Coordinates of C-alpha atoms in Angstrom, one line a residue:
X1 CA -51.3 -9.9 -51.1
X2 CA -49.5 -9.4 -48.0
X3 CA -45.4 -10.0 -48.4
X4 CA -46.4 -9.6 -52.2
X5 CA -46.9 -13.3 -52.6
X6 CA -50.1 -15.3 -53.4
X7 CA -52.5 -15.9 -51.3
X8 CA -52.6 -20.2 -50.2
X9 CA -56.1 -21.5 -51.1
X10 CA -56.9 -23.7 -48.0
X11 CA -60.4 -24.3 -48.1
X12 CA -59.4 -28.1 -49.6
X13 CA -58.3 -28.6 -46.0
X14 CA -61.7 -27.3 -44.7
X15 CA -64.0 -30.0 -46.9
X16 CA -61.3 -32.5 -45.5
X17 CA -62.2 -32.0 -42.5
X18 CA -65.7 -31.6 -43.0
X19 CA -65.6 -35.3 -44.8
X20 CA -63.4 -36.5 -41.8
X21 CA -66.2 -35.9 -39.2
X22 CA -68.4 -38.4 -40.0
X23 CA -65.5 -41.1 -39.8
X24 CA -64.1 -39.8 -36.4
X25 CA -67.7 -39.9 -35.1
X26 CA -68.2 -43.2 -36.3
X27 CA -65.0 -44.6 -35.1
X28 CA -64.9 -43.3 -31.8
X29 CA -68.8 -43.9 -30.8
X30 CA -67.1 -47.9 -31.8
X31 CA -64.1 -47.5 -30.3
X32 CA -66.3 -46.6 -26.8
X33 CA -69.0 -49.4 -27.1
X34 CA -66.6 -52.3 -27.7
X35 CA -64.2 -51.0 -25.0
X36 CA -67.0 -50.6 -22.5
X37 CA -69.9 -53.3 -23.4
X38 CA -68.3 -56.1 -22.4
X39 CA -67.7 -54.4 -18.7
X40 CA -71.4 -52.9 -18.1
X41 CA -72.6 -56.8 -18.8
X42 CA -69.4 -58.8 -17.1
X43 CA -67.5 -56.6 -14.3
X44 CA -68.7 -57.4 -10.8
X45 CA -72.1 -55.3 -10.4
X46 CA -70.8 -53.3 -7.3
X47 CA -68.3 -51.7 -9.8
X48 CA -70.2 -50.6 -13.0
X49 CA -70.4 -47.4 -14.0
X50 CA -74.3 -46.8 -15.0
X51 CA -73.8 -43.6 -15.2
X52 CA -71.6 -43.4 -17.8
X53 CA -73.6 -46.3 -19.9
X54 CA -77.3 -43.8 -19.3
X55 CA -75.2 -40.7 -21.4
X56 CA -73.8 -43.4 -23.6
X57 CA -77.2 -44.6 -24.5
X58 CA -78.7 -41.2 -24.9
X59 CA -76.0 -39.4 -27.1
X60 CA -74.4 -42.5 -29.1
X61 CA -78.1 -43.9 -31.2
X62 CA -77.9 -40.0 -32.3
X63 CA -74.3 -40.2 -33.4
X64 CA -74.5 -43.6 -35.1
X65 CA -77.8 -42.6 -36.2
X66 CA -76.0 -39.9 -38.3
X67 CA -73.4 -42.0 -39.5
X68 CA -75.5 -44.6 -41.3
X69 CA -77.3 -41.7 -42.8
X70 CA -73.9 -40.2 -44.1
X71 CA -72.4 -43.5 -45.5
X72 CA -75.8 -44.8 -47.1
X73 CA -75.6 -41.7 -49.1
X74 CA -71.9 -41.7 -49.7
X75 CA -72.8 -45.8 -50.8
X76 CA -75.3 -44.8 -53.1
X77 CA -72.9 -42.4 -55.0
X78 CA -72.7 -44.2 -59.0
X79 CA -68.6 -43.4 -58.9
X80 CA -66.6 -45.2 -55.6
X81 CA -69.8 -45.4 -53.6
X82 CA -69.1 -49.9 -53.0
X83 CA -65.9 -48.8 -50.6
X84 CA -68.5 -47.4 -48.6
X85 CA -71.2 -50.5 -47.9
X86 CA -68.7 -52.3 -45.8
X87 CA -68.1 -49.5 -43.5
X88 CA -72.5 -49.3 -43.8
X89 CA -72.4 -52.3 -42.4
X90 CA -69.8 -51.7 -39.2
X91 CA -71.8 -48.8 -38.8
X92 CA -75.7 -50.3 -38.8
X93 CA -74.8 -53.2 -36.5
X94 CA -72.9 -51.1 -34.0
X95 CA -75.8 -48.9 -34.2
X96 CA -78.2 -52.0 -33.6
X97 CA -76.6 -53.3 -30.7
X98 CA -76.0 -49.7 -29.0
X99 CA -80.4 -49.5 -29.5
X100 CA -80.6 -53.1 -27.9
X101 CA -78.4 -51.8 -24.9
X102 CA -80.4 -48.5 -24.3
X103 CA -83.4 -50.9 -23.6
X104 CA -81.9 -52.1 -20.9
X105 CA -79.9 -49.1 -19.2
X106 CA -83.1 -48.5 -17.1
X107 CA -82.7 -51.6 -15.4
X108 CA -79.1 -51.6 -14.8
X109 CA -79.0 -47.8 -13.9
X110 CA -82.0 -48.9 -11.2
X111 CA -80.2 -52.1 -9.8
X112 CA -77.3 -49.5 -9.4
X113 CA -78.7 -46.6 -7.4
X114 CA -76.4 -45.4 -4.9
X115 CA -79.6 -45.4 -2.6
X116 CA -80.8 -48.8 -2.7
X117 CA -80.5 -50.0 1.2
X118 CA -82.0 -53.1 1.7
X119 CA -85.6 -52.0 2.4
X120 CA -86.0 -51.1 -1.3
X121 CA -84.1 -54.6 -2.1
X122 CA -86.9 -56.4 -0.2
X123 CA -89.5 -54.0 -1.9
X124 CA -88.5 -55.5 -5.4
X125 CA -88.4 -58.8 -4.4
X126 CA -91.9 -58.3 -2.5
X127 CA -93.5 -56.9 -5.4
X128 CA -91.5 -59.6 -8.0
X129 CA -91.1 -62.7 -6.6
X130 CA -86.9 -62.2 -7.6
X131 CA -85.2 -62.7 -4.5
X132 CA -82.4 -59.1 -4.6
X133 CA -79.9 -59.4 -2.2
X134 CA -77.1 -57.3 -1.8
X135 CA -74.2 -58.6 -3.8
X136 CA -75.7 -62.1 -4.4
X137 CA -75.6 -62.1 -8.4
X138 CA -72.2 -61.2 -9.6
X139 CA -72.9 -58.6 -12.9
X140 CA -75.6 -57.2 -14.7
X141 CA -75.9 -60.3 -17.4
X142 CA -76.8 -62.6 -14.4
X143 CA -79.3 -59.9 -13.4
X144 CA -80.9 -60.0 -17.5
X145 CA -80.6 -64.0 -16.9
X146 CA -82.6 -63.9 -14.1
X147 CA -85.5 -62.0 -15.3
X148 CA -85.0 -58.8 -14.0
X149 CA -86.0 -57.6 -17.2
X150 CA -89.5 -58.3 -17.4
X151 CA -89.8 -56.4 -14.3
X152 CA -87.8 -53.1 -15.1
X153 CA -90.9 -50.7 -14.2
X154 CA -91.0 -52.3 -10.8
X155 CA -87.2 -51.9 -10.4
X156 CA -87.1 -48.1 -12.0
X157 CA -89.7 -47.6 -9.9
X158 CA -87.5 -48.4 -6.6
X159 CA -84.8 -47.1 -8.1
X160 CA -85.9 -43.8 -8.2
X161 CA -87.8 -43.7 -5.1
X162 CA -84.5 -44.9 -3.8
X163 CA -82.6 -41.9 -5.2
X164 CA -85.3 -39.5 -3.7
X165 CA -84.8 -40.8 -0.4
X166 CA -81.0 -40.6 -0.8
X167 CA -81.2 -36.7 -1.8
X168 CA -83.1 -36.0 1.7
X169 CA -80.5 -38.3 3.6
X170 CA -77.9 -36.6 2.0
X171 CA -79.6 -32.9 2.5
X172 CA -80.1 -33.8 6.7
X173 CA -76.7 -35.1 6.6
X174 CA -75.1 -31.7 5.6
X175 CA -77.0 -29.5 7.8
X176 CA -76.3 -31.4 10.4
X177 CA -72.6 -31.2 9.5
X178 CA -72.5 -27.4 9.0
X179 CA -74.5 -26.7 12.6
X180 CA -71.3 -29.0 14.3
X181 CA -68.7 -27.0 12.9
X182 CA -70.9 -23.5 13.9
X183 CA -69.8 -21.4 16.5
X184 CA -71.7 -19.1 18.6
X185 CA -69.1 -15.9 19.0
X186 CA -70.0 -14.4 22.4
X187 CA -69.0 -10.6 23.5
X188 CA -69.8 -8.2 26.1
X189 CA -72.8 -6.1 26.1
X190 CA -71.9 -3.0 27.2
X191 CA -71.6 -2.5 30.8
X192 CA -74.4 -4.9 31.6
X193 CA -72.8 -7.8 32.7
X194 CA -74.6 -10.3 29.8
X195 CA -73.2 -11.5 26.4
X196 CA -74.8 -11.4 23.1
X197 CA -74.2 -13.2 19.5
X198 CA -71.6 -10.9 17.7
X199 CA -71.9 -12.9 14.6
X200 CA -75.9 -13.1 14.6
X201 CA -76.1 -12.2 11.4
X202 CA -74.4 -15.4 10.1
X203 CA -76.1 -17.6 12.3
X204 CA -79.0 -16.2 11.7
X205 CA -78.7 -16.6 7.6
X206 CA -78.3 -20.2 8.1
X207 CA -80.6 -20.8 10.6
X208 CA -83.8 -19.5 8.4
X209 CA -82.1 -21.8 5.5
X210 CA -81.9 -24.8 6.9
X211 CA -85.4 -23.9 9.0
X212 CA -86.6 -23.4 5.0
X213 CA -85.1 -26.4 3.4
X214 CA -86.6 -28.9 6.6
X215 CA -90.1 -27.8 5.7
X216 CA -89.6 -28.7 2.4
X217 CA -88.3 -32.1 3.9
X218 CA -91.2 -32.3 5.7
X219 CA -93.3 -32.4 3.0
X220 CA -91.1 -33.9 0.9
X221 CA -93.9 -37.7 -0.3
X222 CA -90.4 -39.5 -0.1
X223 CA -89.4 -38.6 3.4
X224 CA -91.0 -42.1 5.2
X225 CA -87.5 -43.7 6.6
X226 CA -86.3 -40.1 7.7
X227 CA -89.9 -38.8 9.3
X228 CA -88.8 -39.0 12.7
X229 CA -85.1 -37.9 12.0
X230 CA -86.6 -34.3 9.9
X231 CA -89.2 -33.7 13.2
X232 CA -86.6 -33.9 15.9
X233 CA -84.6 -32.1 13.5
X234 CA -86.8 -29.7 12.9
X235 CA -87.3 -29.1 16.8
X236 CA -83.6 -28.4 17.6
X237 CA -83.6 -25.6 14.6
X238 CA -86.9 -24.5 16.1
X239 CA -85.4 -24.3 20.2
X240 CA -82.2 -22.7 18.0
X241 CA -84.4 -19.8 16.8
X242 CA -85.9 -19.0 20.2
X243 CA -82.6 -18.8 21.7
X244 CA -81.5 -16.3 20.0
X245 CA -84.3 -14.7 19.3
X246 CA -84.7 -14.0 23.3

């Protein structure tokens, strides 16, 4: 052995850890729900994260899931395997409530869309008969207590459309901010007396982009509230290219 002494035999440490896992999973997939639940149904709606509860809801069920698996083994053991039924039980009711939650996260992730404008409010409350006004019930349990619930399709539904429209409002938004901030660098042509485009090139690279990505717009079965905005948009990219083309 190296240093002529004995080799240390650490693989204890390794099984250690290995038995550890299932204990830090547990306790921190807990630790998470009973430090956030009571914010997702209680804070003031305008400030939940819904975000954050979706990849919750999608990674802890899998993770808890695992748990009870582990310590419903480790309980049926015939030597020590009772210290393990009470932390079975921790571990099947957190489990339990987490699945209850996911039901839900639709909804709440819907109601929460950064794109919801009042046109998709009135939508759901056209299609409902559950009056959605901006800011009028204060967190997501008044939402569950007023029956939003039975109606989660119709809300996912606007919800995503919502999103969709959002993207394209968001995608006009920044090519209209990147042609402000372009500018056309004029030189000399020869001895002619007339100017040309010296950085063509670069104009020209973003021109045929954002000429690209407003046909997709235009096609785009969520672009109703921006039609107009894409075809006059379209038209100044369009007089753009000629310009320069001539």
């Amino acid at each position: 052995a190296l240093m002529q002494r004995e080799i240390t035999d650490y693989s204890a440490v390794t099984q250690m850890s290995r038995s550890f896992q299932v204990y830090h999973s547990l306790w921190k997939n807990v630790n998470y729900w009973m430090d956030n639940r009571v914010k997702w149904f209680s804070e003031t709606f305008e400030k939940v994260d819904a975000n954050a509860a979706d990849r919750f809801t999608e990674e802890g069920p899998k993770a808890l899931a695992a748990c009870v698996r582990a310590f419903r083994e480790k309980a049926k053991e015939t030597e020590g395997g009772e210290k393990f039924k009470d932390v079975l039980v921790i571990a099947e009711k957190i489990k339990k409530e987490v699945e209850e939650f996911k039901v839900q996260v639709p909804l709440l992730v819907a109601l929460r869309q950064e794109g919801l404008r009042d046109r998709h409010r009135q939508e759901i409350t056209r299609k409902t008969g559950l009056k959605l006004a901006e800011a009028e019930l204060p967190n997501f349990q008044a939402y569950l207590d007023n029956g939003f619930q039975s109606h989660m399709s119709v809300c996912v539904e606007v919800g995503e459309k919502a999103g969709r429209e959002l993207a394209i409002e968001k995608s006009l938004g920044e090519m209209e901010n990147i042609w402000a901030r372009v500018d056309f660098e004029m030189k000399k042509h020869k001895e002619t007396g007339t100017f040309v485009i010296s950085n063509f090139e670069a104009v020209e690279t973003v021109l045929d982009q954002h000429l690209s990505d407003t046909q997709n717009l235009m096609v785009n079965p969520f672009k109703g509230p921006f039609g107009e905005r894409i075809d006059k948009w379209n038209e100044s990219l369009i007089g753009v290219s000629n310009l320069i083309e001539e």
